[in-house]
Amino acid sequence: MSDEKTSKVSGFYKLPVEKRVEIVKNFSGLNEEETKLFSSYLDMEIADSMIENVLGIFEIPLGVAVNFLINGKDYLVPMAIEESSVVAAASNAAKIARVKGGFKTEVSDPLMIGQMQLLHVKDAATAAKNIIDHKKQLLDLANQQDKILVELGGGAKDLEVRILDSPLGKMIVTHIIVDVRDAMGANAVNTMCEALAPMIEELTGGKIRLKILSNLADKRLVRAKTVFDKEKMGGEKVVDAFLESYILASIDPYRAATHNKGIMNGVDALIIATGNDFRAIEAGAHAYAAKDGHYTSLSKYHKDKDGNLVGEIELPLAIGIVGGAANIHPKARLCRKILGVDTAKELAEVVASLGLAQNFAAVFALSTVGIQKGHMSLHAKNIAVMAGAKGDEIDKVANQLVKEEKVKLDRAKEILEKIR
Ligand code: NAD
């Protein structure tokens, strides 16, 4: 790498692990202690404090995607994932996106929604009015629950009341809108909902049942956009083939689910690497994909006037750099340092860009050579390991499997026996 700080690294995948670590160390200014974390495991005491009934640690590989340029800043993007090809595909997509200036993003305020479900009121309209009339008192009470958030400029900002028809009759659902700043916000919002429940019951004479945040965080949206250079893609015909493939995801939920899974390959890998709640992100993303009444693609593509491919993505991202596991897990802190992000907003910008890159890479491969070619060459290494290959044997067996276009366990065992 040159002296200038860039995430563009050619042949990163060919380097030995130690050399890769050195590049990341230099790029992100990691100290010796932080660098050692790559080959260490989560302390049992920390694990035991995180969940119940702990028995041990479950490891998945941590890699880094290269070439990312987002809003003019270079990023090495840590990815915790067990599936082969994903990191390579993201790096390749980011390389193509860099040619026309990389990714550009927009982020809304970090607004989360908390829900309070009210039942057994005599008259729904009167109850709803009583809640709205006491909006200020309710917001004040909510903000007393989290002084830190309020001091940071966040806190409860608004209140909305919805009347829903249900098999139990009219149901009133009050939404509290909370600016959670750099947190994911679930605990913060849940605490507020629980604090407001008695006051809402008193105001309405009803009974609050559920009081919890909504994972459909549609007021906390991130958009990423980029232009994929047509020449780097192999010409305008390839762009057209890409668009033909994409269209199916826009009209058909069977394809949209797989298309969006490809987006989540990238999104989840970074969400996990930064100690965030991937179930919350998954739930929010898929619910948002169905926001217009039918499940569709989270990304959109079109051709610009010069024939290049323009890709856009919009999704809700309830992620934090404080709270949850983000600060408890040493590797999550390390991954944030690798990224060099100081706010949840900036982390969301990288996550959305990565999701778009990942999606592009999958559709690009599908609309040209198909994914199995690239996937299988990486998968061959897994098969070689499964067959019992060690050290140098892994590459030898994997290369032979790919050459024969027969990535199968029985064949891997035969090749291994022959080598030995
Ligand atoms: P948290 O409660 O651990 O930390 C957030 C708190 O940190 C804030 O309320 C604030 O008081 C403080 N804080 C300090 N500096 C801050 C800053 N710069 N910005 C914002 N807050 C700051 O974490 P959380 O984010 O409220 O909750 C996240 C956890 O809740 C995750 O572990 C998640 O898995 C879990 N959870 C999720 C759900 C769900 O998604 N449905 C439900 C319950 C719990």
Tab-separated table of C-alpha atoms and ligand atoms in Angstrom:
chain	number	residue	atom	x	y	z
A	1	MET	CA	0.000	0.000	0.000
A	2	SER	CA	1.251	3.544	-0.690
A	3	ASP	CA	1.680	6.169	2.062
A	4	GLU	CA	-1.699	7.684	1.190
A	5	LYS	CA	-4.463	6.044	3.246
A	6	THR	CA	-6.530	3.983	0.864
A	7	SER	CA	-8.687	0.900	1.224
A	8	LYS	CA	-7.843	-0.098	-2.364
A	9	VAL	CA	-5.620	-3.132	-1.984
A	10	SER	CA	-4.863	-5.428	-4.888
A	11	GLY	CA	-4.370	-9.118	-4.243
A	12	PHE	CA	-5.271	-8.825	-0.551
A	13	TYR	CA	-6.743	-12.324	-0.671
A	14	LYS	CA	-3.457	-13.786	-1.883
A	15	LEU	CA	-1.496	-12.521	1.130
A	16	PRO	CA	-0.801	-14.639	4.203
A	17	VAL	CA	-2.972	-13.844	7.246
A	18	GLU	CA	-0.075	-12.070	9.074
A	19	LYS	CA	0.488	-9.717	6.148
A	20	ARG	CA	-3.235	-8.926	5.952
A	21	VAL	CA	-3.285	-8.155	9.666
A	22	GLU	CA	-0.300	-5.844	9.200
A	23	ILE	CA	-2.085	-3.915	6.447
A	24	VAL	CA	-5.204	-3.500	8.607
A	25	LYS	CA	-3.028	-2.520	11.590
A	26	ASN	CA	-1.336	0.227	9.591
A	27	PHE	CA	-4.542	1.410	7.928
A	28	SER	CA	-6.490	1.678	11.183
A	29	GLY	CA	-3.652	2.594	13.562
A	30	LEU	CA	-4.118	-0.468	15.774
A	31	ASN	CA	-1.740	-0.934	18.725
A	32	GLU	CA	-0.054	-4.248	19.612
A	33	GLU	CA	-2.739	-5.207	22.110
A	34	GLU	CA	-5.517	-4.575	19.588
A	35	THR	CA	-3.652	-6.476	16.895
A	36	LYS	CA	-3.349	-9.516	19.179
A	37	LEU	CA	-7.148	-9.552	19.530
A	38	PHE	CA	-7.488	-11.009	16.016
A	39	SER	CA	-6.175	-14.352	17.200
A	40	SER	CA	-7.738	-14.311	20.671
A	41	TYR	CA	-11.087	-15.608	21.925
A	42	LEU	CA	-13.779	-13.922	23.942
A	43	ASP	CA	-13.035	-14.165	27.654
A	44	MET	CA	-15.277	-16.726	29.378
A	45	GLU	CA	-16.120	-14.243	32.109
A	46	ILE	CA	-17.383	-11.731	29.545
A	47	ALA	CA	-19.334	-14.450	27.725
A	48	ASP	CA	-20.867	-15.560	31.002
A	49	SER	CA	-22.034	-12.021	31.692
A	50	MET	CA	-23.578	-11.648	28.244
A	51	ILE	CA	-26.048	-14.541	28.083
A	52	GLU	CA	-27.427	-17.282	30.330
A	53	ASN	CA	-26.257	-20.879	30.737
A	54	VAL	CA	-22.923	-20.246	29.008
A	55	LEU	CA	-20.893	-23.291	28.006
A	56	GLY	CA	-18.292	-21.819	25.684
A	57	ILE	CA	-17.659	-19.627	22.666
A	58	PHE	CA	-18.894	-20.240	19.108
A	59	GLU	CA	-16.429	-18.868	16.535
A	60	ILE	CA	-17.064	-17.666	13.014
A	61	PRO	CA	-14.372	-16.201	10.739
A	62	LEU	CA	-13.668	-12.464	10.770
A	63	GLY	CA	-12.445	-11.014	7.494
A	64	VAL	CA	-12.194	-7.588	5.967
A	65	ALA	CA	-13.620	-6.263	2.696
A	66	VAL	CA	-11.292	-3.917	0.833
A	67	ASN	CA	-11.770	-1.105	-1.715
A	68	PHE	CA	-14.686	0.705	-0.028
A	69	LEU	CA	-14.957	4.424	-0.747
A	70	ILE	CA	-17.984	5.989	0.961
A	71	ASN	CA	-18.713	9.712	0.908
A	72	GLY	CA	-15.102	10.264	-0.137
A	73	LYS	CA	-13.630	8.306	2.796
A	74	ASP	CA	-11.795	4.996	2.524
A	75	TYR	CA	-12.959	2.090	4.678
A	76	LEU	CA	-11.720	-1.396	5.365
A	77	VAL	CA	-14.934	-3.174	6.299
A	78	PRO	CA	-14.812	-5.974	8.896
A	79	MET	CA	-17.152	-8.871	8.188
A	80	ALA	CA	-17.981	-11.755	10.531
A	81	ILE	CA	-19.489	-14.493	8.388
A	82	GLU	CA	-19.319	-18.243	7.838
A	83	GLU	CA	-20.265	-18.246	4.135
A	84	SER	CA	-17.530	-18.354	1.498
A	85	SER	CA	-17.430	-15.840	-1.394
A	86	VAL	CA	-19.230	-13.060	0.477
A	87	VAL	CA	-16.162	-11.025	1.492
A	88	ALA	CA	-14.541	-11.455	-1.921
A	89	ALA	CA	-17.755	-10.414	-3.687
A	90	ALA	CA	-18.131	-7.262	-1.557
A	91	SER	CA	-14.519	-6.259	-2.206
A	92	ASN	CA	-14.953	-6.765	-5.927
A	93	ALA	CA	-18.173	-4.729	-6.061
A	94	ALA	CA	-16.527	-1.916	-4.068
A	95	LYS	CA	-13.656	-1.917	-6.564
A	96	ILE	CA	-16.072	-1.382	-9.464
A	97	ALA	CA	-18.024	1.277	-7.492
A	98	ARG	CA	-14.813	3.270	-6.776
A	99	VAL	CA	-14.262	4.015	-10.450
A	100	LYS	CA	-17.149	6.504	-10.505
A	101	GLY	CA	-16.497	7.903	-7.022
A	102	GLY	CA	-17.754	5.195	-4.652
A	103	PHE	CA	-20.884	5.264	-2.499
A	104	LYS	CA	-22.887	8.317	-1.450
A	105	THR	CA	-25.271	8.105	1.476
A	106	GLU	CA	-28.046	9.907	3.334
A	107	VAL	CA	-29.147	9.097	6.880
A	108	SER	CA	-32.213	10.216	8.834
A	109	ASP	CA	-32.118	11.089	12.533
A	110	PRO	CA	-31.802	7.967	14.736
A	111	LEU	CA	-35.524	7.818	15.571
A	112	MET	CA	-36.894	4.628	17.093
A	113	ILE	CA	-40.537	3.786	17.740
A	114	GLY	CA	-41.871	2.369	21.016
A	115	GLN	CA	-45.368	0.870	21.081
A	116	MET	CA	-47.902	0.804	23.890
A	117	GLN	CA	-50.972	-1.337	23.215
A	118	LEU	CA	-54.099	-0.123	25.031
A	119	LEU	CA	-57.192	-2.323	25.484
A	120	HIS	CA	-60.570	-2.194	27.251
A	121	VAL	CA	-61.394	1.497	26.744
A	122	LYS	CA	-65.045	2.583	26.634
A	123	ASP	CA	-64.639	4.960	23.722
A	124	ALA	CA	-61.550	4.749	21.498
A	125	ALA	CA	-61.791	8.257	20.036
A	126	THR	CA	-62.054	9.897	23.491
A	127	ALA	CA	-59.187	7.788	24.838
A	128	ALA	CA	-56.995	8.690	21.849
A	129	LYS	CA	-57.796	12.383	22.340
A	130	ASN	CA	-56.895	12.181	26.035
A	131	ILE	CA	-53.512	10.727	25.155
A	132	ILE	CA	-52.782	13.354	22.498
A	133	ASP	CA	-53.918	16.170	24.822
A	134	HIS	CA	-51.296	15.037	27.355
A	135	LYS	CA	-48.505	14.635	24.839
A	136	LYS	CA	-46.193	17.111	26.579
A	137	GLN	CA	-46.578	15.473	30.007
A	138	LEU	CA	-46.031	12.030	28.490
A	139	LEU	CA	-42.895	13.148	26.625
A	140	ASP	CA	-41.565	14.821	29.804
A	141	LEU	CA	-42.112	11.626	31.766
A	142	ALA	CA	-40.359	9.601	29.052
A	143	ASN	CA	-37.386	11.934	29.079
A	144	GLN	CA	-37.016	11.644	32.850
A	145	GLN	CA	-36.092	7.988	32.220
A	146	ASP	CA	-32.923	8.717	30.264
A	147	LYS	CA	-31.111	11.901	31.276
A	148	ILE	CA	-27.970	10.892	29.341
A	149	LEU	CA	-29.875	10.600	26.093
A	150	VAL	CA	-31.524	13.980	26.637
A	151	GLU	CA	-28.186	15.625	27.491
A	152	LEU	CA	-26.809	14.287	24.210
A	153	GLY	CA	-29.628	15.967	22.271
A	154	GLY	CA	-31.742	12.829	21.978
A	155	GLY	CA	-34.740	11.586	23.941
A	156	ALA	CA	-38.482	11.309	23.345
A	157	LYS	CA	-39.463	13.720	20.575
A	158	ASP	CA	-43.002	12.906	19.527
A	159	LEU	CA	-46.085	10.851	20.210
A	160	GLU	CA	-48.542	9.361	17.711
A	161	VAL	CA	-51.799	7.528	18.381
A	162	ARG	CA	-53.282	4.896	16.082
A	163	ILE	CA	-56.698	3.250	16.454
A	164	LEU	CA	-56.690	-0.298	15.089
A	165	ASP	CA	-59.600	-2.643	14.463
A	166	SER	CA	-58.911	-6.066	15.929
A	167	PRO	CA	-60.771	-9.292	16.748
A	168	LEU	CA	-60.896	-7.894	20.308
A	169	GLY	CA	-62.526	-4.666	19.168
A	170	LYS	CA	-60.896	-1.209	18.916
A	171	MET	CA	-57.310	-1.152	20.072
A	172	ILE	CA	-55.290	1.989	20.658
A	173	VAL	CA	-51.604	1.853	19.891
A	174	THR	CA	-49.548	4.790	21.085
A	175	HIS	CA	-46.166	5.297	19.440
A	176	ILE	CA	-43.441	7.167	21.225
A	177	ILE	CA	-40.745	8.459	18.876
A	178	VAL	CA	-37.335	8.534	20.506
A	179	ASP	CA	-34.062	9.929	19.213
A	180	VAL	CA	-31.589	7.347	20.509
A	181	ARG	CA	-28.426	9.061	19.239
A	182	ASP	CA	-25.586	6.506	19.010
A	183	ALA	CA	-27.438	3.587	20.619
A	184	MET	CA	-29.515	0.832	19.012
A	185	GLY	CA	-32.076	2.046	21.502
A	186	ALA	CA	-34.144	-1.001	22.464
A	187	ASN	CA	-33.528	-0.748	26.196
A	188	ALA	CA	-33.851	3.012	26.181
A	189	VAL	CA	-37.201	2.884	24.358
A	190	ASN	CA	-38.571	-0.081	26.330
A	191	THR	CA	-37.824	1.689	29.607
A	192	MET	CA	-39.753	4.738	28.408
A	193	CYS	CA	-42.723	2.631	27.249
A	194	GLU	CA	-42.942	0.926	30.629
A	195	ALA	CA	-42.770	4.273	32.443
A	196	LEU	CA	-45.606	5.758	30.339
A	197	ALA	CA	-47.964	2.794	30.671
A	198	PRO	CA	-49.523	3.718	34.079
A	199	MET	CA	-50.068	7.328	32.970
A	200	ILE	CA	-51.821	6.219	29.750
A	201	GLU	CA	-54.010	3.804	31.731
A	202	GLU	CA	-54.923	6.621	34.127
A	203	LEU	CA	-55.719	9.008	31.257
A	204	THR	CA	-57.950	6.515	29.445
A	205	GLY	CA	-59.297	4.035	32.001
A	206	GLY	CA	-57.972	1.237	29.759
A	207	LYS	CA	-55.366	-1.490	30.229
A	208	ILE	CA	-51.908	-1.408	28.647
A	209	ARG	CA	-50.785	-4.846	27.499
A	210	LEU	CA	-47.675	-4.737	25.289
A	211	LYS	CA	-45.051	-2.039	25.817
A	212	ILE	CA	-41.994	-2.514	23.621
A	213	LEU	CA	-40.100	-0.979	20.726
A	214	SER	CA	-40.990	-1.740	17.114
A	215	ASN	CA	-38.316	-3.372	14.985
A	216	LEU	CA	-39.888	-1.751	11.943
A	217	ALA	CA	-37.627	1.278	12.420
A	218	ASP	CA	-39.004	3.148	9.433
A	219	LYS	CA	-38.115	6.535	10.867
A	220	ARG	CA	-34.440	5.526	11.041
A	221	LEU	CA	-33.591	5.097	7.384
A	222	VAL	CA	-30.334	4.952	5.492
A	223	ARG	CA	-29.908	5.386	1.757
A	224	ALA	CA	-26.827	4.491	-0.252
A	225	LYS	CA	-26.287	5.090	-3.937
A	226	THR	CA	-23.491	4.383	-6.374
A	227	VAL	CA	-22.693	4.158	-10.059
A	228	PHE	CA	-21.167	0.916	-11.307
A	229	ASP	CA	-18.960	1.642	-14.289
A	230	LYS	CA	-20.248	-0.094	-17.427
A	231	GLU	CA	-16.747	-0.778	-18.801
A	232	LYS	CA	-15.643	-2.424	-15.562
A	233	MET	CA	-18.789	-4.521	-15.715
A	234	GLY	CA	-17.896	-5.718	-19.216
A	235	GLY	CA	-19.935	-3.323	-21.350
A	236	GLU	CA	-23.490	-2.107	-21.764
A	237	LYS	CA	-24.817	-5.556	-22.697
A	238	VAL	CA	-23.831	-6.779	-19.241
A	239	VAL	CA	-25.599	-3.777	-17.683
A	240	ASP	CA	-28.727	-4.730	-19.648
A	241	ALA	CA	-28.436	-8.367	-18.535
A	242	PHE	CA	-28.082	-7.149	-14.946
A	243	LEU	CA	-31.225	-5.033	-15.217
A	244	GLU	CA	-33.191	-7.908	-16.722
A	245	SER	CA	-32.203	-10.055	-13.752
A	246	TYR	CA	-32.966	-7.314	-11.220
A	247	ILE	CA	-36.507	-6.759	-12.542
A	248	LEU	CA	-37.627	-10.159	-11.262
A	249	ALA	CA	-36.782	-9.146	-7.687
A	250	SER	CA	-38.867	-5.988	-8.099
A	251	ILE	CA	-42.019	-7.913	-9.093
A	252	ASP	CA	-41.755	-11.360	-7.504
A	253	PRO	CA	-41.480	-12.084	-3.760
A	254	TYR	CA	-39.891	-15.491	-4.432
A	255	ARG	CA	-36.960	-13.768	-6.095
A	256	ALA	CA	-37.094	-10.680	-3.811
A	257	ALA	CA	-36.488	-12.860	-0.745
A	258	THR	CA	-33.302	-14.283	-2.289
A	259	HIS	CA	-32.259	-10.877	-3.631
A	260	ASN	CA	-32.655	-9.348	-0.164
A	261	LYS	CA	-30.851	-12.310	1.416
A	262	GLY	CA	-27.899	-11.296	-0.740
A	263	ILE	CA	-28.109	-7.779	0.715
A	264	MET	CA	-28.234	-9.191	4.248
A	265	ASN	CA	-25.111	-11.288	3.575
A	266	GLY	CA	-23.178	-8.041	3.758
A	267	VAL	CA	-25.379	-6.198	6.246
A	268	ASP	CA	-25.398	-8.988	8.842
A	269	ALA	CA	-21.663	-9.639	8.549
A	270	LEU	CA	-20.883	-6.067	9.582
A	271	ILE	CA	-23.722	-5.952	12.109
A	272	ILE	CA	-22.277	-9.019	13.846
A	273	ALA	CA	-18.693	-7.737	13.629
A	274	THR	CA	-19.720	-4.549	15.438
A	275	GLY	CA	-21.653	-6.361	18.187
A	276	ASN	CA	-25.065	-5.268	16.942
A	277	ASP	CA	-28.376	-7.132	17.012
A	278	PHE	CA	-28.709	-8.848	13.613
A	279	ARG	CA	-32.182	-10.218	14.397
A	280	ALA	CA	-33.439	-6.660	14.885
A	281	ILE	CA	-31.874	-5.583	11.589
A	282	GLU	CA	-33.258	-8.603	9.724
A	283	ALA	CA	-36.771	-8.095	11.115
A	284	GLY	CA	-36.703	-4.390	10.250
A	285	ALA	CA	-35.314	-4.886	6.751
A	286	HIS	CA	-37.845	-7.521	5.687
A	287	ALA	CA	-40.796	-5.685	7.222
A	288	TYR	CA	-39.659	-2.549	5.379
A	289	ALA	CA	-39.388	-4.519	2.138
A	290	ALA	CA	-43.135	-5.174	2.434
A	291	LYS	CA	-44.093	-1.621	3.429
A	292	ASP	CA	-46.234	-1.040	0.310
A	293	GLY	CA	-48.318	-4.157	0.910
A	294	HIS	CA	-46.212	-6.553	-1.140
A	295	TYR	CA	-42.728	-7.881	-0.437
A	296	THR	CA	-40.162	-6.457	-2.862
A	297	SER	CA	-36.495	-5.644	-3.373
A	298	LEU	CA	-34.755	-3.329	-0.902
A	299	SER	CA	-32.534	-2.092	-3.728
A	300	LYS	CA	-33.306	-0.457	-7.045
A	301	TYR	CA	-31.274	-0.268	-10.242
A	302	HIS	CA	-31.413	1.729	-13.472
A	303	LYS	CA	-29.130	2.806	-16.267
A	304	ASP	CA	-27.791	6.375	-16.430
A	305	LYS	CA	-27.573	8.376	-19.664
A	306	ASP	CA	-24.052	7.046	-20.310
A	307	GLY	CA	-25.107	3.424	-19.941
A	308	ASN	CA	-23.616	2.875	-16.461
A	309	LEU	CA	-25.548	1.007	-13.817
A	310	VAL	CA	-26.940	3.103	-10.953
A	311	GLY	CA	-27.702	1.188	-7.754
A	312	GLU	CA	-29.651	2.473	-4.754
A	313	ILE	CA	-30.684	0.940	-1.480
A	314	GLU	CA	-32.925	2.151	1.349
A	315	LEU	CA	-33.411	0.278	4.593
A	316	PRO	CA	-34.003	0.870	8.287
A	317	LEU	CA	-30.894	0.365	10.414
A	318	ALA	CA	-31.290	0.307	14.184
A	319	ILE	CA	-27.637	0.026	15.092
A	320	GLY	CA	-25.455	1.462	17.804
A	321	ILE	CA	-21.871	2.077	18.794
A	322	VAL	CA	-22.799	2.286	22.492
A	323	GLY	CA	-24.947	-0.087	24.532
A	324	GLY	CA	-25.760	-3.744	23.907
A	325	ALA	CA	-22.690	-5.842	23.093
A	326	ALA	CA	-21.058	-3.014	21.127
A	327	ASN	CA	-18.795	-1.987	23.987
A	328	ILE	CA	-18.687	-5.226	25.943
A	329	HIS	CA	-17.239	-7.381	23.163
A	330	PRO	CA	-13.563	-6.512	22.584
A	331	LYS	CA	-13.702	-7.569	18.924
A	332	ALA	CA	-16.714	-5.331	18.317
A	333	ARG	CA	-14.627	-2.397	19.621
A	334	LEU	CA	-11.734	-3.543	17.448
A	335	CYS	CA	-13.958	-3.694	14.361
A	336	ARG	CA	-15.201	-0.163	15.013
A	337	LYS	CA	-11.608	0.998	15.205
A	338	ILE	CA	-10.791	-0.766	11.917
A	339	LEU	CA	-13.693	1.104	10.331
A	340	GLY	CA	-12.775	4.369	12.024
A	341	VAL	CA	-16.416	5.245	12.722
A	342	ASP	CA	-17.282	7.568	15.606
A	343	THR	CA	-21.069	7.675	15.308
A	344	ALA	CA	-23.915	5.216	14.782
A	345	LYS	CA	-24.887	7.331	11.768
A	346	GLU	CA	-21.541	6.748	10.064
A	347	LEU	CA	-21.703	3.035	10.857
A	348	ALA	CA	-25.147	2.912	9.226
A	349	GLU	CA	-23.713	4.572	6.106
A	350	VAL	CA	-21.106	1.837	5.796
A	351	VAL	CA	-23.651	-0.926	6.467
A	352	ALA	CA	-26.009	0.313	3.729
A	353	SER	CA	-23.147	0.710	1.235
A	354	LEU	CA	-21.919	-2.786	2.016
A	355	GLY	CA	-25.455	-4.175	1.551
A	356	LEU	CA	-25.681	-2.515	-1.863
A	357	ALA	CA	-22.213	-3.750	-2.882
A	358	GLN	CA	-23.094	-7.283	-1.799
A	359	ASN	CA	-26.366	-7.197	-3.707
A	360	PHE	CA	-24.696	-5.864	-6.840
A	361	ALA	CA	-22.037	-8.581	-6.687
A	362	ALA	CA	-24.611	-11.374	-6.451
A	363	VAL	CA	-26.864	-10.099	-9.257
A	364	PHE	CA	-23.805	-9.323	-11.405
A	365	ALA	CA	-22.551	-12.891	-11.055
A	366	LEU	CA	-26.039	-14.347	-11.567
A	367	SER	CA	-26.675	-12.360	-14.718
A	368	THR	CA	-23.316	-13.316	-16.239
A	369	VAL	CA	-21.420	-16.481	-15.273
A	370	GLY	CA	-23.727	-17.622	-12.454
A	371	ILE	CA	-22.604	-17.711	-8.842
A	372	GLN	CA	-21.491	-21.309	-8.657
A	373	LYS	CA	-18.195	-20.734	-10.474
A	374	GLY	CA	-16.853	-18.205	-7.966
A	375	HIS	CA	-18.643	-19.808	-5.060
A	376	MET	CA	-17.356	-23.273	-5.825
A	377	SER	CA	-13.695	-22.292	-6.021
A	378	LEU	CA	-13.959	-20.957	-2.465
A	379	HIS	CA	-16.255	-23.721	-1.349
A	380	ALA	CA	-13.654	-26.204	-2.614
A	381	LYS	CA	-11.407	-25.172	0.287
A	382	ASN	CA	-14.177	-26.079	2.759
A	383	ILE	CA	-14.586	-29.443	1.079
A	384	ALA	CA	-10.819	-30.027	1.200
A	385	VAL	CA	-10.810	-29.312	4.953
A	386	MET	CA	-13.833	-31.600	5.401
A	387	ALA	CA	-11.896	-34.342	3.613
A	388	GLY	CA	-9.124	-33.955	6.193
A	389	ALA	CA	-6.621	-31.785	4.276
A	390	LYS	CA	-4.171	-29.785	6.414
A	391	GLY	CA	-1.731	-26.913	5.670
A	392	ASP	CA	-0.537	-26.908	2.044
A	393	GLU	CA	-2.800	-29.827	1.239
A	394	ILE	CA	-5.904	-27.590	1.447
A	395	ASP	CA	-4.983	-25.471	-1.592
A	396	LYS	CA	-3.680	-28.480	-3.521
A	397	VAL	CA	-6.883	-30.457	-3.045
A	398	ALA	CA	-9.111	-27.399	-3.636
A	399	ASN	CA	-7.293	-26.432	-6.857
A	400	GLN	CA	-7.617	-29.948	-8.213
A	401	LEU	CA	-11.336	-30.071	-7.367
A	402	VAL	CA	-11.935	-26.784	-9.206
A	403	LYS	CA	-9.841	-27.912	-12.174
A	404	GLU	CA	-11.922	-31.035	-12.471
A	405	GLU	CA	-15.109	-28.990	-11.905
A	406	LYS	CA	-16.110	-31.621	-9.392
A	407	VAL	CA	-16.262	-30.078	-5.928
A	408	LYS	CA	-17.338	-33.200	-4.093
A	409	LEU	CA	-16.250	-34.707	-0.779
A	410	ASP	CA	-15.593	-38.221	-2.114
A	411	ARG	CA	-13.340	-36.842	-4.855
A	412	ALA	CA	-11.533	-34.602	-2.319
A	413	LYS	CA	-10.744	-37.674	-0.207
A	414	GLU	CA	-9.358	-39.508	-3.248
A	415	ILE	CA	-7.155	-36.542	-4.207
A	416	LEU	CA	-5.924	-36.211	-0.638
A	417	GLU	CA	-4.987	-39.884	-0.494
A	418	LYS	CA	-3.099	-39.547	-3.776
A	419	ILE	CA	-1.154	-36.497	-2.529
A	420	ARG	CA	-0.198	-38.225	0.678
B	1	NAD	P1	-28.211	0.187	26.293
B	1	NAD	O1	-29.402	0.383	27.132
B	1	NAD	O2	-27.167	-0.800	26.733
B	1	NAD	O3	-27.446	1.574	26.069
B	1	NAD	C1	-28.109	2.739	25.627
B	1	NAD	C2	-27.962	3.795	26.677
B	1	NAD	O4	-26.606	4.277	26.717
B	1	NAD	C3	-28.788	5.031	26.388
B	1	NAD	O5	-30.097	4.846	26.844
B	1	NAD	C4	-28.044	6.135	27.116
B	1	NAD	O6	-28.493	6.261	28.435
B	1	NAD	C5	-26.596	5.623	27.152
B	1	NAD	N1	-25.678	6.383	26.255
B	1	NAD	C6	-24.423	6.795	26.551
B	1	NAD	N2	-23.875	7.431	25.518
B	1	NAD	C7	-24.770	7.434	24.521
B	1	NAD	C8	-24.766	7.937	23.174
B	1	NAD	N3	-23.721	8.569	22.635
B	1	NAD	N4	-25.870	7.719	22.423
B	1	NAD	C9	-26.937	7.059	22.917
B	1	NAD	N5	-27.006	6.596	24.188
B	1	NAD	C10	-25.922	6.759	24.983
B	1	NAD	O7	-28.539	-0.238	24.794
B	1	NAD	P2	-29.776	0.011	23.860
B	1	NAD	O8	-29.185	0.506	22.581
B	1	NAD	O9	-30.859	0.825	24.462
B	1	NAD	O10	-30.315	-1.478	23.640
B	1	NAD	C11	-29.675	-2.380	22.793
B	1	NAD	C12	-29.839	-3.796	23.288
B	1	NAD	O11	-31.208	-4.129	23.477
B	1	NAD	C13	-29.286	-4.797	22.310
B	1	NAD	O12	-28.476	-5.702	23.016
B	1	NAD	C14	-30.543	-5.517	21.793
B	1	NAD	O13	-30.243	-6.843	21.410
B	1	NAD	C15	-31.454	-5.457	22.978
B	1	NAD	N6	-32.903	-5.604	22.800
B	1	NAD	C16	-33.516	-5.648	21.580
B	1	NAD	C17	-34.885	-5.774	21.463
B	1	NAD	C18	-35.540	-5.775	20.106
B	1	NAD	O14	-34.875	-5.518	19.112
B	1	NAD	N7	-36.851	-6.036	19.972
B	1	NAD	C19	-35.665	-5.863	22.632
B	1	NAD	C20	-35.028	-5.808	23.858
B	1	NAD	C21	-33.659	-5.666	23.942
